[in-house]
Amino acid sequence: MTAALHATTPGGFLLVLAVILPVCAVLAILACGPRSAARIAMATLAAGLAVAVAITVELVWSGAALTYVVGAWRPPLGIALRADGLSGAMLVMTALVVVAVGLFARVQYGLREGGGSERERTTFWQMLLALWSALNIVFVGEDLFNLYVALELLTFAAVPLVCLDGRAETANAALRYLLFALIGSLLYLLGVGLIYGQYGTLDLLALARLSRPDPALSVALALMIVGLLAKAALFPLHLWLPPAHAGAPAQASAVLSALVIKAPIFLILRLVLDVAPGQVAFLAGQLLAVLGAASILFCSVMALRQARLKLMIAYSTVAQIGYLFIVFPLAAGGAGTSPWETIAWTGGALQLISHALAKSAMFLAAGIVIKVYGHDRIADLGGFGRALPISATAFGLAGLSLMGVPPSGGFVAKCLLLTAAVIEGYPWLAVTILLGGLLAGGYVFRIIDKALAVSASPLPSRAGVPRRLELTALALAIAAVLLGFVPLRPFGFLQIGRSGLAMAGL
Amino acid sequence: MMLLFDIALVAGLLTLAVHVVREPDERSAIIAFLAFGLLLGLAWIRLAAPDVALTEIAIGGGGTGILLLRAEAAVRGRGKHEESVTRPGKLAIAVGCAAISAGLGLAVLSFASPAPTLAPAAAEGLSATGLGNPVTAVLLAYRALDTLLEKVVVLLALIGVWSLAPDAAWGGVPAVRSGEIPQPLAYLARILPPFGVVIGVYMFWVGADAPGGTFQAGTVLAAMWLLVMLAGLRSPPETAGLPLRLALAGGPILFLAIAFLGFAFADGFLAYPKALAKPLILAIEAALTLSVAAALAMLVAGPARRAPTR
């Protein structure tokens, strides 16, 4: 039975490379020492990007999912890796953000002044690469325990990034993050144990076939989803996120906010859509949508009230991931339509990707502002648009995407979600989406207003901030805008490799 | 007779658990927690899971215990500012724990019977690996990817701990021994290590065919090294030192090298050629044991406190 589920496909080895190359680099930096860290990291960034692109090309070319059975031990005994269209999109998005942030960090760490200590630099490169491996495993993993290991890898790579600057305040934020993340991991692991006890397999494709509504599976899914929510920082489990993401150095905040919290969300998506039986999936979808809507409204208001730029961006993250959770009831599909054929599915995927690009651009731009001004108090940033025009433009373009104003990826995403909410009969979600857009407009314009204001005090000198630094932020923001030119309909690439699952699930 | 023993075991576990939660003095709570770990190990033996039992006693009891005791010693006398958990907070935690326990109970009682299991499949695959212990086959053949990545997780934790050092001390020497060394400790540190090393090597070697293996062996070796460092017989190494870095990275690097050779000489990544499976697995285990031992000992030693000499 399981023999037919997974078989290594011709391009399958690419998945192994995507997962293993960054880890190899982490070990190489450990063995070779701090002096070669940046060089090893740069080479790995290039190789990793090439692998992600190759996987996408292979997906488009073959029109089917890529699979690799590790060590030729077939699941359920062994582990399979599998990339479908959605995984492919995630891999490329991750590669783009990691490479851009890596280039930013390379320039920043190369500066004569404020280039960071050797401790900070080396730790950053190792953690960035480890985090990339972890994310790639989350996107291509098919085995629930393998995914647990990926989550652990992600946690232990992300937490040190929070307290890179070594201040007691950020160490506190990191500790709080660690506690939330570990409790999340434990709950997830408990659920994995229960699923193995009930079904004797941890393979997602096999579970999609076997799962049936029984108490053990419901308890397991409840534990796992709550655990993942703690890691994803959805309201009301978001308390750890603002201090952690706002306290980290800009290049770390960018990956934490853009990528790290997307991993648990991706896993929740897989659990609800692929594993949960219909009734449970429906209930879970409704509950998640309520939390998502609360997240959007509450944290947008919080973002509006922040006095510091980075805290505002961090609260905006919690608000923006709320949109990903209202996808669940909207993409439930109906008679004859599978979730991935709905516009909400495409909208959700676009929201995930455009938020990643926009948010990393915003954090990098904020990092440059802090570098020049020496603080991030919004009230004292008057006229920063004239001191740093490129950064201010990057911030504004990224803001378009968060508000959902055309042309931007965020606009297409929110437009698709709004349409789906109206069609599927969820008026309260439609209202939430509109209100969330208004509130986002409020907090973004507050900054734009400051950027364009005429400053009473003289503008600070921008010496020591090379233009290349600003251009990476701008490039990410432009990528978020370009996503807005994706046509407004279910996107074919995201359905690759999904139809096989439909047969498995139904 | 066994039933009586089991009842006593469960009663002891529950009593200790309640005691750990209620005890206001940190040090005695930690010691009760260590005892809890030992009893839990016994419970795993009663459930016929000796590999889990060994790991629980070594890591859950020993490793976590020494970390907690050192943390307590570091905080003690520093005028601790207690983070008081409010009454509603405590209530929320209690309700959460009760809900999880009830859910677990419900799920476990509703399990399909007979429980589906992969144990026969795991035993069947043994012949291809040349191993006798199915647990080792799971860890180093069927699910070697998980093991490989878990070792990287341990290293990441260590790199993360090291990153907490002040900039000037980073790469330097951690401070392990604290103040005066009690006489019995110095005595133990001279007597115990030869035996401990033999036990550790035996646990690694026997792991191929019987309960034991890299993690348990690595923990024992780490404990011996720590004992020597705590007693001040040897000072800890510089964290940026080449021998230490190579010991740490060596295990996973050998693992990865053999994994990639699988592309050329076997059925792909992390596959072993059948004739060489057992020697390759033993080589990986040997290197991993050293890496685990070094990583665990350095994790307990903590971030560098003295600047490196360069």
CSV table of C-alpha atoms in Angstrom, one decimal, chain A residues 13 16-17 20 23-24 26-27 29-34 68 70-73 76-79 81 117-119 122-123 126-127 130 137 143 145-146 148-149 152-153 156-157 160 163 187 190 194 196-200 202 212 215-216 219 223, chain B residues 100 103-104 106-108 110-112 115-119 121-122 125 128-129 141-146 148-150 152-153 155-157 159-160 162-167 170 242 245-246 248-249 252-253 256 260 263 267-271 310:
chain,number,residue,atom,x,y,z
A,13,PHE,CA,18.0,14.5,-4.9
A,16,VAL,CA,18.3,16.5,-0.2
A,17,LEU,CA,20.6,19.3,-1.3
A,20,ILE,CA,21.5,19.5,3.8
A,23,VAL,CA,23.7,22.3,7.5
A,24,CYS,CA,27.0,21.4,5.9
A,26,VAL,CA,27.2,25.4,9.6
A,27,LEU,CA,29.5,22.5,10.4
A,29,ILE,CA,32.1,27.2,9.8
A,30,LEU,CA,32.4,25.4,13.2
A,31,ALA,CA,35.4,23.4,11.9
A,32,CYS,CA,37.2,26.2,10.0
A,33,GLY,CA,36.7,29.0,12.5
A,34,PRO,CA,35.2,32.5,12.4
A,68,TYR,CA,13.0,11.6,-2.4
A,70,VAL,CA,15.9,9.0,2.2
A,71,GLY,CA,18.3,6.0,2.3
A,72,ALA,CA,15.9,4.0,0.2
A,73,TRP,CA,14.1,3.1,3.4
A,76,PRO,CA,6.5,4.3,7.2
A,77,LEU,CA,9.8,2.8,8.4
A,78,GLY,CA,11.9,5.5,6.7
A,79,ILE,CA,11.5,9.1,5.8
A,81,LEU,CA,10.9,14.3,1.3
A,117,SER,CA,31.9,41.8,17.0
A,118,GLU,CA,33.4,38.6,15.7
A,119,ARG,CA,31.0,36.8,18.1
A,122,THR,CA,30.0,34.2,13.3
A,123,THR,CA,26.9,33.3,15.3
A,126,GLN,CA,25.7,29.9,11.5
A,127,MET,CA,22.2,30.5,12.7
A,130,ALA,CA,20.8,26.5,10.2
A,137,ILE,CA,12.8,20.6,5.8
A,143,ASP,CA,7.2,12.7,8.2
A,145,PHE,CA,8.8,13.3,13.5
A,146,ASN,CA,11.2,14.5,10.9
A,148,TYR,CA,9.5,17.8,14.8
A,149,VAL,CA,13.3,17.7,14.3
A,152,GLU,CA,13.7,22.0,17.0
A,153,LEU,CA,16.4,23.0,14.5
A,156,PHE,CA,17.6,26.6,18.3
A,157,ALA,CA,18.6,28.7,15.3
A,160,PRO,CA,20.2,33.0,19.6
A,163,CYS,CA,19.9,38.1,21.7
A,187,LEU,CA,2.7,19.7,22.7
A,190,LEU,CA,2.8,14.6,22.3
A,194,LEU,CA,-0.6,9.8,19.9
A,196,TYR,CA,1.8,6.9,15.9
A,197,GLY,CA,0.0,4.9,18.6
A,198,GLN,CA,-3.2,5.1,16.7
A,199,TYR,CA,-2.1,4.6,13.1
A,200,GLY,CA,1.3,3.1,13.2
A,202,LEU,CA,3.9,9.2,10.7
A,212,ARG,CA,-10.8,8.9,10.4
A,215,PRO,CA,-10.8,10.7,19.8
A,216,ALA,CA,-7.1,10.0,19.6
A,219,VAL,CA,-6.7,15.1,20.8
A,223,LEU,CA,-2.3,19.4,21.0
B,100,ILE,CA,-3.8,18.1,28.5
B,103,GLY,CA,-7.0,14.6,26.7
B,104,LEU,CA,-4.1,12.2,26.8
B,106,LEU,CA,-9.0,9.9,26.6
B,107,ALA,CA,-6.8,9.4,23.6
B,108,VAL,CA,-4.7,6.5,25.1
B,110,SER,CA,-9.4,4.9,22.9
B,111,PHE,CA,-6.4,3.5,21.0
B,112,ALA,CA,-7.1,0.9,18.4
B,115,ALA,CA,-2.0,-1.3,18.4
B,116,PRO,CA,-0.6,-0.9,14.9
B,117,THR,CA,3.2,-1.2,15.1
B,118,LEU,CA,6.3,-1.0,12.9
B,119,ALA,CA,8.3,-3.3,15.2
B,121,ALA,CA,9.2,-4.2,9.9
B,122,ALA,CA,12.0,-2.7,12.0
B,125,GLY,CA,15.2,-4.7,8.1
B,128,ALA,CA,20.3,-5.3,5.7
B,129,THR,CA,22.2,-3.4,8.4
B,141,ALA,CA,19.6,3.5,9.2
B,142,TYR,CA,15.8,3.9,8.8
B,143,ARG,CA,15.7,7.3,10.3
B,144,ALA,CA,19.3,8.4,10.1
B,145,LEU,CA,18.3,11.8,8.8
B,146,ASP,CA,16.5,12.6,12.1
B,148,LEU,CA,21.9,13.6,11.9
B,149,LEU,CA,19.8,16.7,12.3
B,150,GLU,CA,19.3,16.1,16.1
B,152,VAL,CA,23.2,19.5,14.6
B,153,VAL,CA,20.5,20.7,17.0
B,155,LEU,CA,25.6,21.8,18.3
B,156,LEU,CA,23.3,24.8,17.6
B,157,ALA,CA,22.3,24.8,21.3
B,159,ILE,CA,26.8,27.7,19.7
B,160,GLY,CA,23.8,29.6,21.1
B,162,TRP,CA,28.6,30.3,23.6
B,163,SER,CA,27.1,33.4,21.9
B,164,LEU,CA,26.0,34.6,25.4
B,165,ALA,CA,29.6,35.2,26.3
B,166,PRO,CA,30.8,38.9,26.5
B,167,ASP,CA,32.4,40.0,23.2
B,170,TRP,CA,34.1,34.9,23.2
B,242,LEU,CA,40.9,23.7,17.2
B,245,ARG,CA,35.9,22.3,17.4
B,246,LEU,CA,37.1,19.3,15.5
B,248,LEU,CA,32.4,18.7,18.0
B,249,ALA,CA,32.0,18.9,14.3
B,252,PRO,CA,28.3,15.0,12.1
B,253,ILE,CA,30.9,15.7,9.3
B,256,LEU,CA,27.4,13.6,6.2
B,260,PHE,CA,26.9,11.7,0.5
B,263,PHE,CA,24.8,8.6,-3.8
B,267,ASP,CA,21.0,3.5,-3.1
B,268,GLY,CA,21.3,7.2,-2.5
B,269,PHE,CA,21.7,9.7,0.3
B,270,LEU,CA,22.2,8.0,3.7
B,271,ALA,CA,22.0,4.5,2.3
B,310,ARG,CA,45.8,34.8,20.8
